[in-house]
Tab-separated table of C-alpha atoms in Angstrom:
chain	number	residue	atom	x	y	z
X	29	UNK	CA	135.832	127.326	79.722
X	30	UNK	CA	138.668	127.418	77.582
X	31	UNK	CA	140.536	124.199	78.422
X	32	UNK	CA	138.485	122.161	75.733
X	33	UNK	CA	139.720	124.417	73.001
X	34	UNK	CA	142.952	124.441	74.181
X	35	UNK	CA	143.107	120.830	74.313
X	36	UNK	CA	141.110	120.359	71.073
X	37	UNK	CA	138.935	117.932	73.253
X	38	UNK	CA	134.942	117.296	73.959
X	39	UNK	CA	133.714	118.219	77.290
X	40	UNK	CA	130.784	119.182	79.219
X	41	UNK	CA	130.652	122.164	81.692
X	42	UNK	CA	127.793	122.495	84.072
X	43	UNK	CA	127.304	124.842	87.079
X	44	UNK	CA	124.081	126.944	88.642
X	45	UNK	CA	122.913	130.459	87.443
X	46	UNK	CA	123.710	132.402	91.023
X	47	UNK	CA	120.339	134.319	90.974
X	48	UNK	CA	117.776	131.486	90.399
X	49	UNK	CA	120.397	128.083	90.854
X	50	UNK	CA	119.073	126.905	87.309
X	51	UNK	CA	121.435	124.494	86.062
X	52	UNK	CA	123.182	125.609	83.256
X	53	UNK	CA	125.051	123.429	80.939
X	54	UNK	CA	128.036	123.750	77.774
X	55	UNK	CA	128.689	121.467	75.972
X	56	UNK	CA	131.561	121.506	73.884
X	57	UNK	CA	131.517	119.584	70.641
X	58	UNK	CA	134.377	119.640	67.660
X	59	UNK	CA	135.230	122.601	68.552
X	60	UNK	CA	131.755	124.277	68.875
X	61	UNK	CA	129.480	125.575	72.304
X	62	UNK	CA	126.220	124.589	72.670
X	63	UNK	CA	124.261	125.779	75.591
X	64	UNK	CA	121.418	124.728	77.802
X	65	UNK	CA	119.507	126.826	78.344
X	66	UNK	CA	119.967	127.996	74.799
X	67	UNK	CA	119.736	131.732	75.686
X	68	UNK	CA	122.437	131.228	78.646
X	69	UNK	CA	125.343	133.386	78.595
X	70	UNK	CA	128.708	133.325	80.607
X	71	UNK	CA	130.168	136.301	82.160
X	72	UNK	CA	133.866	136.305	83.063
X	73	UNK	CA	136.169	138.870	84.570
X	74	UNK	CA	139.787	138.906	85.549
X	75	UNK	CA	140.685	140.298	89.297
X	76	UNK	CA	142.472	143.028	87.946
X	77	UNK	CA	146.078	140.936	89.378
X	78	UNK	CA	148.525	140.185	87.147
X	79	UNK	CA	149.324	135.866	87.097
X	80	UNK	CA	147.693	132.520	85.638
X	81	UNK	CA	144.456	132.973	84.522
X	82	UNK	CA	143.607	130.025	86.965
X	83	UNK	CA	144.096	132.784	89.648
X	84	UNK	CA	142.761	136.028	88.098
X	85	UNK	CA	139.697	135.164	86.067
X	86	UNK	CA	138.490	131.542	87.055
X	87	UNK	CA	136.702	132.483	90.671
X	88	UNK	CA	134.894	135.272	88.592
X	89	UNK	CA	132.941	132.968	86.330
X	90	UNK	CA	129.535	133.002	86.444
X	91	UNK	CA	126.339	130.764	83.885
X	92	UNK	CA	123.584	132.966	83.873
X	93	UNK	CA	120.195	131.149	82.237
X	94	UNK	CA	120.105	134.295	80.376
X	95	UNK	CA	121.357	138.144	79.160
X	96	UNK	CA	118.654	139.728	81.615
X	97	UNK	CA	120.613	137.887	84.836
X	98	UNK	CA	123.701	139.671	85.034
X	99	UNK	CA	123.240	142.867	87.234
X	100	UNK	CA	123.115	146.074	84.296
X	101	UNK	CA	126.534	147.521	84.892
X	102	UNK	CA	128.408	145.071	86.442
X	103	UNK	CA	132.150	144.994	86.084
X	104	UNK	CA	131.776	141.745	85.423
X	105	UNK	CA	132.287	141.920	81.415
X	106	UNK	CA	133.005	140.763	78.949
X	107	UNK	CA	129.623	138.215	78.129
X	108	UNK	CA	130.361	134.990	76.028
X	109	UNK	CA	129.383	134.034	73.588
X	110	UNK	CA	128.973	137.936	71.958
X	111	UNK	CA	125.720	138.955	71.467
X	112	UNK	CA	126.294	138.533	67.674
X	113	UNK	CA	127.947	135.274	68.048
X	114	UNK	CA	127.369	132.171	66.053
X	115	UNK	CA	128.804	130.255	68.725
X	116	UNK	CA	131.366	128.247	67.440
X	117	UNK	CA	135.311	128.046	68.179
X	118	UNK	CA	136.865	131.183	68.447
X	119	UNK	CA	139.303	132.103	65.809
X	120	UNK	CA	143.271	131.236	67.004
């Protein structure tokens, strides 16, 4: 998810809500997130190790369709974009 901003490039991120296997879809544009289903959210984690954050927080990434689809107290926090989010680039 962050490799785009990193890279100040375009890009298009797909992959399956794990409850229902809805595709959903980011699309990264100039710097801004759109999502498909518009009320998706992504929910990220690290492992708790120390390291790359290839190896502590990438296998814990998960596209939910939407906020109801993450299990209610999961360690699994925190959700992106913020609830209050306007969905653009984060701030460097």
């Amino acid at each position: 998810m962050g490799t785009p901003f990193m890279l100040g490039t375009d890009a298009t991120i797909t992959s399956a809500d794990p409850h229902t296997g809805q595709q959903v879809r980011v699309t990264i544009t100039n710097g801004a997130a759109t999502y498909q289903p518009a009320e998706a959210v992504i929910v990220y984690a690290a492992t708790g190790a120390t390291g790359r954050s290839v190896d502590t927080c990438c296998s814990t990434i998960n596209f939910f369709t939407n906020a109801s689809r993450p299990r209610r107290g999961s360690p699994l926090i925190p959700v992106w974009p913020p609830p209050s989010s306007t969905r653009t680039r984060p701030s460097r």
